[in-house]
Structures are given as C-alpha cells and as structure tokens.
Amino acid sequence: MDDLVLEQEVALLPAEAYRRWTEEEELKKFFTPNLRIDLRHGGDFEALFDMTQPEGLRGSEGCVIVGFVPAEEVSFTWNFPPSIPTLRDQHTLVRVRFQAAATPGNTRVVLRQSGLKSDGAWPEGFEYFKRAWGFVLSNFAKSAA
C-alpha cells in the first residue's frame, strides 16, 4: 500500500511549527491533553485519547521518537486504535516535515505515514488514519491562526 501523505499550510515559520510539534505543552493544545513526549531517540511519543479505557487501550501507548532534525522534522512510531484490534500491536512510522511555504511566514507541514500494508484490516486502518491525521493537522492550523 502507498504511504499516507497529508499536507497543511500553517501561519507559522518552520522553526515555530517544529517547536509546537515537539514540546509537550504545545502539542497538548491541538493534539490531545493527555500526551507525553520525550524528544530524544527512543523517547516517548504517546497520545492518550480515552482515559476511561484500561492501560494499553487509551491511545498510542508504547510509541517512540525515531528521529528529529530541529526546525525541520520529527518522526515517531504509531500504532493502530483499539477499534481495529487485529492491528493494535502493529506499528507504522510517522514523519512530520516543516518546510517554508510559498506564502511568506507560513509553513507547509507534510505528514507521511509509512509501513502500511494492503491486506486484512490495513485498508480500514489507512482510512482511519487519513481522517484522524487530517483532524490533527486541521487543529494545528487553527491553533496557529
């Protein structure tokens, strides 16, 4: 299956957009209030969406930072939601890049999720991520306005 690629232009410079994606208190403003990020290789990148669920079913538990280039990109592992239990333990790679946009002072945010497959419940997961990441990117743009 092809990678999932979504783009969003935001009214921030690339370094500021990167900062907002890599600092815990900033991420909480547009992603989810229950979030942990430890910006180091192997550090946490956990977004918890449903605190009423038992541990392990709240969100992206166990996901980690894979790499980062200050002011340019951050990448992390990502798992499937509990609503797709057959894939819950599978991890993909999400890379978020921050590039100067054609509009001065703006940034083009490019989110690429790779490692997706085409069999079983994977297409359902692809559609889920397309909606979910679209929502996150839209919230990010609104928070930057």
PDB file of N, CA, C and O in Angstrom, residues 83-128:
ATOM      1  N   SER A  83     -10.008   0.245  18.199  1.00  0.00           N
ATOM      2  CA  SER A  83     -11.166  -0.126  17.377  1.00  0.00           C
ATOM      3  C   SER A  83     -10.793  -1.068  16.227  1.00  0.00           C
ATOM      4  O   SER A  83     -11.674  -1.617  15.562  1.00  0.00           O
ATOM      5  N   ILE A  84      -9.489  -1.249  15.991  1.00  0.00           N
ATOM      6  CA  ILE A  84      -9.020  -2.209  14.987  1.00  0.00           C
ATOM      7  C   ILE A  84      -8.101  -3.202  15.723  1.00  0.00           C
ATOM      8  O   ILE A  84      -6.879  -3.167  15.599  1.00  0.00           O
ATOM      9  N   PRO A  85      -8.699  -4.077  16.534  1.00  0.00           N
ATOM     10  CA  PRO A  85      -7.905  -4.928  17.439  1.00  0.00           C
ATOM     11  C   PRO A  85      -6.927  -5.870  16.740  1.00  0.00           C
ATOM     12  O   PRO A  85      -5.881  -6.180  17.312  1.00  0.00           O
ATOM     13  N   THR A  86      -7.216  -6.294  15.517  1.00  0.00           N
ATOM     14  CA  THR A  86      -6.299  -7.216  14.843  1.00  0.00           C
ATOM     15  C   THR A  86      -4.980  -6.554  14.470  1.00  0.00           C
ATOM     16  O   THR A  86      -3.994  -7.250  14.222  1.00  0.00           O
ATOM     17  N   LEU A  87      -4.955  -5.216  14.452  1.00  0.00           N
ATOM     18  CA  LEU A  87      -3.727  -4.497  14.108  1.00  0.00           C
ATOM     19  C   LEU A  87      -3.169  -3.686  15.272  1.00  0.00           C
ATOM     20  O   LEU A  87      -2.174  -2.976  15.106  1.00  0.00           O
ATOM     21  N   ARG A  88      -3.783  -3.777  16.416  1.00  0.00           N
ATOM     22  CA  ARG A  88      -3.396  -2.931  17.548  1.00  0.00           C
ATOM     23  C   ARG A  88      -1.898  -2.996  17.845  1.00  0.00           C
ATOM     24  O   ARG A  88      -1.282  -1.984  18.192  1.00  0.00           O
ATOM     25  N   ASP A  89      -1.286  -4.145  17.706  1.00  0.00           N
ATOM     26  CA  ASP A  89       0.129  -4.303  18.041  1.00  0.00           C
ATOM     27  C   ASP A  89       1.080  -3.966  16.891  1.00  0.00           C
ATOM     28  O   ASP A  89       2.293  -4.050  17.055  1.00  0.00           O
ATOM     29  N   GLN A  90       0.534  -3.596  15.737  1.00  0.00           N
ATOM     30  CA  GLN A  90       1.366  -3.223  14.591  1.00  0.00           C
ATOM     31  C   GLN A  90       1.769  -1.755  14.709  1.00  0.00           C
ATOM     32  O   GLN A  90       0.979  -0.933  15.162  1.00  0.00           O
ATOM     33  N   HIS A  91       2.980  -1.443  14.299  1.00  0.00           N
ATOM     34  CA  HIS A  91       3.455  -0.060  14.330  1.00  0.00           C
ATOM     35  C   HIS A  91       3.843   0.400  12.928  1.00  0.00           C
ATOM     36  O   HIS A  91       4.368  -0.375  12.130  1.00  0.00           O
ATOM     37  N   THR A  92       3.558   1.668  12.675  1.00  0.00           N
ATOM     38  CA  THR A  92       3.954   2.313  11.428  1.00  0.00           C
ATOM     39  C   THR A  92       4.910   3.450  11.798  1.00  0.00           C
ATOM     40  O   THR A  92       5.154   3.696  12.982  1.00  0.00           O
ATOM     41  N   LEU A  93       5.416   4.124  10.792  1.00  0.00           N
ATOM     42  CA  LEU A  93       6.309   5.252  11.020  1.00  0.00           C
ATOM     43  C   LEU A  93       5.621   6.521  10.530  1.00  0.00           C
ATOM     44  O   LEU A  93       5.126   6.565   9.407  1.00  0.00           O
ATOM     45  N   VAL A  94       5.590   7.546  11.376  1.00  0.00           N
ATOM     46  CA  VAL A  94       5.042   8.841  11.001  1.00  0.00           C
ATOM     47  C   VAL A  94       6.188   9.846  10.995  1.00  0.00           C
ATOM     48  O   VAL A  94       6.949   9.944  11.961  1.00  0.00           O
ATOM     49  N   ARG A  95       6.284  10.564   9.885  1.00  0.00           N
ATOM     50  CA  ARG A  95       7.311  11.593   9.733  1.00  0.00           C
ATOM     51  C   ARG A  95       6.595  12.907   9.439  1.00  0.00           C
ATOM     52  O   ARG A  95       5.810  12.981   8.483  1.00  0.00           O
ATOM     53  N   VAL A  96       6.866  13.919  10.254  1.00  0.00           N
ATOM     54  CA  VAL A  96       6.260  15.235  10.066  1.00  0.00           C
ATOM     55  C   VAL A  96       7.376  16.205   9.701  1.00  0.00           C
ATOM     56  O   VAL A  96       8.316  16.393  10.471  1.00  0.00           O
ATOM     57  N   ARG A  97       7.255  16.799   8.489  1.00  0.00           N
ATOM     58  CA  ARG A  97       8.279  17.731   7.992  1.00  0.00           C
ATOM     59  C   ARG A  97       7.716  19.143   7.962  1.00  0.00           C
ATOM     60  O   ARG A  97       6.533  19.340   7.704  1.00  0.00           O
ATOM     61  N   PHE A  98       8.589  20.106   8.190  1.00  0.00           N
ATOM     62  CA  PHE A  98       8.217  21.516   8.246  1.00  0.00           C
ATOM     63  C   PHE A  98       9.050  22.265   7.206  1.00  0.00           C
ATOM     64  O   PHE A  98      10.270  22.343   7.327  1.00  0.00           O
ATOM     65  N   GLN A  99       8.378  22.786   6.172  1.00  0.00           N
ATOM     66  CA  GLN A  99       9.069  23.441   5.065  1.00  0.00           C
ATOM     67  C   GLN A  99       8.463  24.823   4.841  1.00  0.00           C
ATOM     68  O   GLN A  99       7.245  24.997   4.979  1.00  0.00           O
ATOM     69  N   ALA A 100       9.299  25.780   4.475  1.00  0.00           N
ATOM     70  CA  ALA A 100       8.796  27.116   4.161  1.00  0.00           C
ATOM     71  C   ALA A 100       7.778  27.006   3.027  1.00  0.00           C
ATOM     72  O   ALA A 100       8.012  26.302   2.040  1.00  0.00           O
ATOM     73  N   ALA A 101       6.651  27.663   3.194  1.00  0.00           N
ATOM     74  CA  ALA A 101       5.599  27.665   2.172  1.00  0.00           C
ATOM     75  C   ALA A 101       5.827  28.814   1.203  1.00  0.00           C
ATOM     76  O   ALA A 101       6.636  29.713   1.461  1.00  0.00           O
ATOM     77  N   ALA A 102       5.095  28.799   0.112  1.00  0.00           N
ATOM     78  CA  ALA A 102       5.188  29.886  -0.865  1.00  0.00           C
ATOM     79  C   ALA A 102       4.729  31.214  -0.264  1.00  0.00           C
ATOM     80  O   ALA A 102       5.249  32.271  -0.602  1.00  0.00           O
ATOM     81  N   THR A 103       3.781  31.152   0.646  1.00  0.00           N
ATOM     82  CA  THR A 103       3.317  32.353   1.334  1.00  0.00           C
ATOM     83  C   THR A 103       4.343  32.725   2.398  1.00  0.00           C
ATOM     84  O   THR A 103       4.610  31.919   3.300  1.00  0.00           O
ATOM     85  N   PRO A 104       4.930  33.912   2.315  1.00  0.00           N
ATOM     86  CA  PRO A 104       5.947  34.313   3.300  1.00  0.00           C
ATOM     87  C   PRO A 104       5.424  34.202   4.742  1.00  0.00           C
ATOM     88  O   PRO A 104       4.300  34.594   5.031  1.00  0.00           O
ATOM     89  N   GLY A 105       6.254  33.625   5.607  1.00  0.00           N
ATOM     90  CA  GLY A 105       5.896  33.471   7.012  1.00  0.00           C
ATOM     91  C   GLY A 105       5.089  32.222   7.321  1.00  0.00           C
ATOM     92  O   GLY A 105       4.825  31.934   8.479  1.00  0.00           O
ATOM     93  N   ASN A 106       4.709  31.476   6.297  1.00  0.00           N
ATOM     94  CA  ASN A 106       3.937  30.254   6.503  1.00  0.00           C
ATOM     95  C   ASN A 106       4.810  29.016   6.344  1.00  0.00           C
ATOM     96  O   ASN A 106       5.890  29.072   5.758  1.00  0.00           O
ATOM     97  N   THR A 107       4.291  27.911   6.851  1.00  0.00           N
ATOM     98  CA  THR A 107       4.975  26.623   6.771  1.00  0.00           C
ATOM     99  C   THR A 107       4.055  25.592   6.144  1.00  0.00           C
ATOM    100  O   THR A 107       2.864  25.545   6.463  1.00  0.00           O
ATOM    101  N   ARG A 108       4.634  24.774   5.293  1.00  0.00           N
ATOM    102  CA  ARG A 108       3.927  23.617   4.751  1.00  0.00           C
ATOM    103  C   ARG A 108       4.311  22.432   5.632  1.00  0.00           C
ATOM    104  O   ARG A 108       5.488  22.066   5.719  1.00  0.00           O
ATOM    105  N   VAL A 109       3.329  21.881   6.302  1.00  0.00           N
ATOM    106  CA  VAL A 109       3.533  20.714   7.154  1.00  0.00           C
ATOM    107  C   VAL A 109       3.147  19.490   6.327  1.00  0.00           C
ATOM    108  O   VAL A 109       2.026  19.407   5.818  1.00  0.00           O
ATOM    109  N   VAL A 110       4.084  18.556   6.181  1.00  0.00           N
ATOM    110  CA  VAL A 110       3.839  17.347   5.413  1.00  0.00           C
ATOM    111  C   VAL A 110       3.946  16.160   6.370  1.00  0.00           C
ATOM    112  O   VAL A 110       4.997  15.913   6.953  1.00  0.00           O
ATOM    113  N   LEU A 111       2.837  15.452   6.530  1.00  0.00           N
ATOM    114  CA  LEU A 111       2.797  14.266   7.389  1.00  0.00           C
ATOM    115  C   LEU A 111       2.766  13.043   6.489  1.00  0.00           C
ATOM    116  O   LEU A 111       1.898  12.937   5.623  1.00  0.00           O
ATOM    117  N   ARG A 112       3.735  12.158   6.676  1.00  0.00           N
ATOM    118  CA  ARG A 112       3.822  10.919   5.884  1.00  0.00           C
ATOM    119  C   ARG A 112       3.826   9.736   6.849  1.00  0.00           C
ATOM    120  O   ARG A 112       4.683   9.636   7.732  1.00  0.00           O
ATOM    121  N   GLN A 113       2.851   8.850   6.680  1.00  0.00           N
ATOM    122  CA  GLN A 113       2.796   7.633   7.479  1.00  0.00           C
ATOM    123  C   GLN A 113       3.150   6.475   6.565  1.00  0.00           C
ATOM    124  O   GLN A 113       2.483   6.233   5.553  1.00  0.00           O
ATOM    125  N   SER A 114       4.210   5.762   6.899  1.00  0.00           N
ATOM    126  CA  SER A 114       4.678   4.660   6.062  1.00  0.00           C
ATOM    127  C   SER A 114       4.653   3.353   6.837  1.00  0.00           C
ATOM    128  O   SER A 114       4.494   3.335   8.052  1.00  0.00           O
ATOM    129  N   GLY A 115       4.807   2.273   6.098  1.00  0.00           N
ATOM    130  CA  GLY A 115       4.765   0.947   6.702  1.00  0.00           C
ATOM    131  C   GLY A 115       3.378   0.335   6.680  1.00  0.00           C
ATOM    132  O   GLY A 115       3.127  -0.678   7.324  1.00  0.00           O
ATOM    133  N   LEU A 116       2.475   0.947   5.922  1.00  0.00           N
ATOM    134  CA  LEU A 116       1.102   0.444   5.808  1.00  0.00           C
ATOM    135  C   LEU A 116       1.051  -0.698   4.795  1.00  0.00           C
ATOM    136  O   LEU A 116       1.746  -0.662   3.780  1.00  0.00           O
ATOM    137  N   LYS A 117       0.228  -1.680   5.068  1.00  0.00           N
ATOM    138  CA  LYS A 117       0.073  -2.836   4.177  1.00  0.00           C
ATOM    139  C   LYS A 117      -1.329  -2.813   3.566  1.00  0.00           C
ATOM    140  O   LYS A 117      -2.157  -1.994   3.947  1.00  0.00           O
ATOM    141  N   SER A 118      -1.581  -3.726   2.631  1.00  0.00           N
ATOM    142  CA  SER A 118      -2.863  -3.691   1.919  1.00  0.00           C
ATOM    143  C   SER A 118      -3.780  -4.871   2.233  1.00  0.00           C
ATOM    144  O   SER A 118      -4.887  -4.935   1.726  1.00  0.00           O
ATOM    145  N   ASP A 119      -3.355  -5.801   3.082  1.00  0.00           N
ATOM    146  CA  ASP A 119      -4.189  -6.971   3.361  1.00  0.00           C
ATOM    147  C   ASP A 119      -4.962  -6.820   4.669  1.00  0.00           C
ATOM    148  O   ASP A 119      -4.708  -5.902   5.451  1.00  0.00           O
ATOM    149  N   GLY A 120      -5.899  -7.711   4.894  1.00  0.00           N
ATOM    150  CA  GLY A 120      -6.657  -7.740   6.146  1.00  0.00           C
ATOM    151  C   GLY A 120      -7.327  -6.417   6.471  1.00  0.00           C
ATOM    152  O   GLY A 120      -7.971  -5.800   5.622  1.00  0.00           O
ATOM    153  N   ALA A 121      -7.134  -5.957   7.691  1.00  0.00           N
ATOM    154  CA  ALA A 121      -7.760  -4.719   8.171  1.00  0.00           C
ATOM    155  C   ALA A 121      -6.935  -3.479   7.869  1.00  0.00           C
ATOM    156  O   ALA A 121      -7.314  -2.372   8.243  1.00  0.00           O
ATOM    157  N   TRP A 122      -5.803  -3.637   7.173  1.00  0.00           N
ATOM    158  CA  TRP A 122      -4.937  -2.495   6.895  1.00  0.00           C
ATOM    159  C   TRP A 122      -5.638  -1.377   6.124  1.00  0.00           C
ATOM    160  O   TRP A 122      -5.459  -0.206   6.451  1.00  0.00           O
ATOM    161  N   PRO A 123      -6.451  -1.672   5.085  1.00  0.00           N
ATOM    162  CA  PRO A 123      -7.149  -0.577   4.406  1.00  0.00           C
ATOM    163  C   PRO A 123      -8.078   0.203   5.345  1.00  0.00           C
ATOM    164  O   PRO A 123      -8.192   1.425   5.246  1.00  0.00           O
ATOM    165  N   GLU A 124      -8.713  -0.489   6.274  1.00  0.00           N
ATOM    166  CA  GLU A 124      -9.550   0.183   7.274  1.00  0.00           C
ATOM    167  C   GLU A 124      -8.679   1.115   8.129  1.00  0.00           C
ATOM    168  O   GLU A 124      -9.068   2.243   8.436  1.00  0.00           O
ATOM    169  N   GLY A 125      -7.498   0.639   8.496  1.00  0.00           N
ATOM    170  CA  GLY A 125      -6.573   1.462   9.265  1.00  0.00           C
ATOM    171  C   GLY A 125      -6.123   2.678   8.485  1.00  0.00           C
ATOM    172  O   GLY A 125      -6.027   3.786   9.028  1.00  0.00           O
ATOM    173  N   PHE A 126      -5.867   2.506   7.187  1.00  0.00           N
ATOM    174  CA  PHE A 126      -5.466   3.616   6.332  1.00  0.00           C
ATOM    175  C   PHE A 126      -6.542   4.704   6.342  1.00  0.00           C
ATOM    176  O   PHE A 126      -6.241   5.889   6.523  1.00  0.00           O
ATOM    177  N   GLU A 127      -7.787   4.311   6.166  1.00  0.00           N
ATOM    178  CA  GLU A 127      -8.893   5.284   6.150  1.00  0.00           C
ATOM    179  C   GLU A 127      -9.048   5.953   7.511  1.00  0.00           C
ATOM    180  O   GLU A 127      -9.315   7.152   7.591  1.00  0.00           O
ATOM    181  N   TYR A 128      -8.882   5.178   8.571  1.00  0.00           N
ATOM    182  CA  TYR A 128      -8.951   5.753   9.918  1.00  0.00           C
ATOM    183  C   TYR A 128      -7.871   6.823  10.087  1.00  0.00           C
ATOM    184  O   TYR A 128      -8.144   7.939  10.539  1.00  0.00           O
TER     185      TYR A 128
END
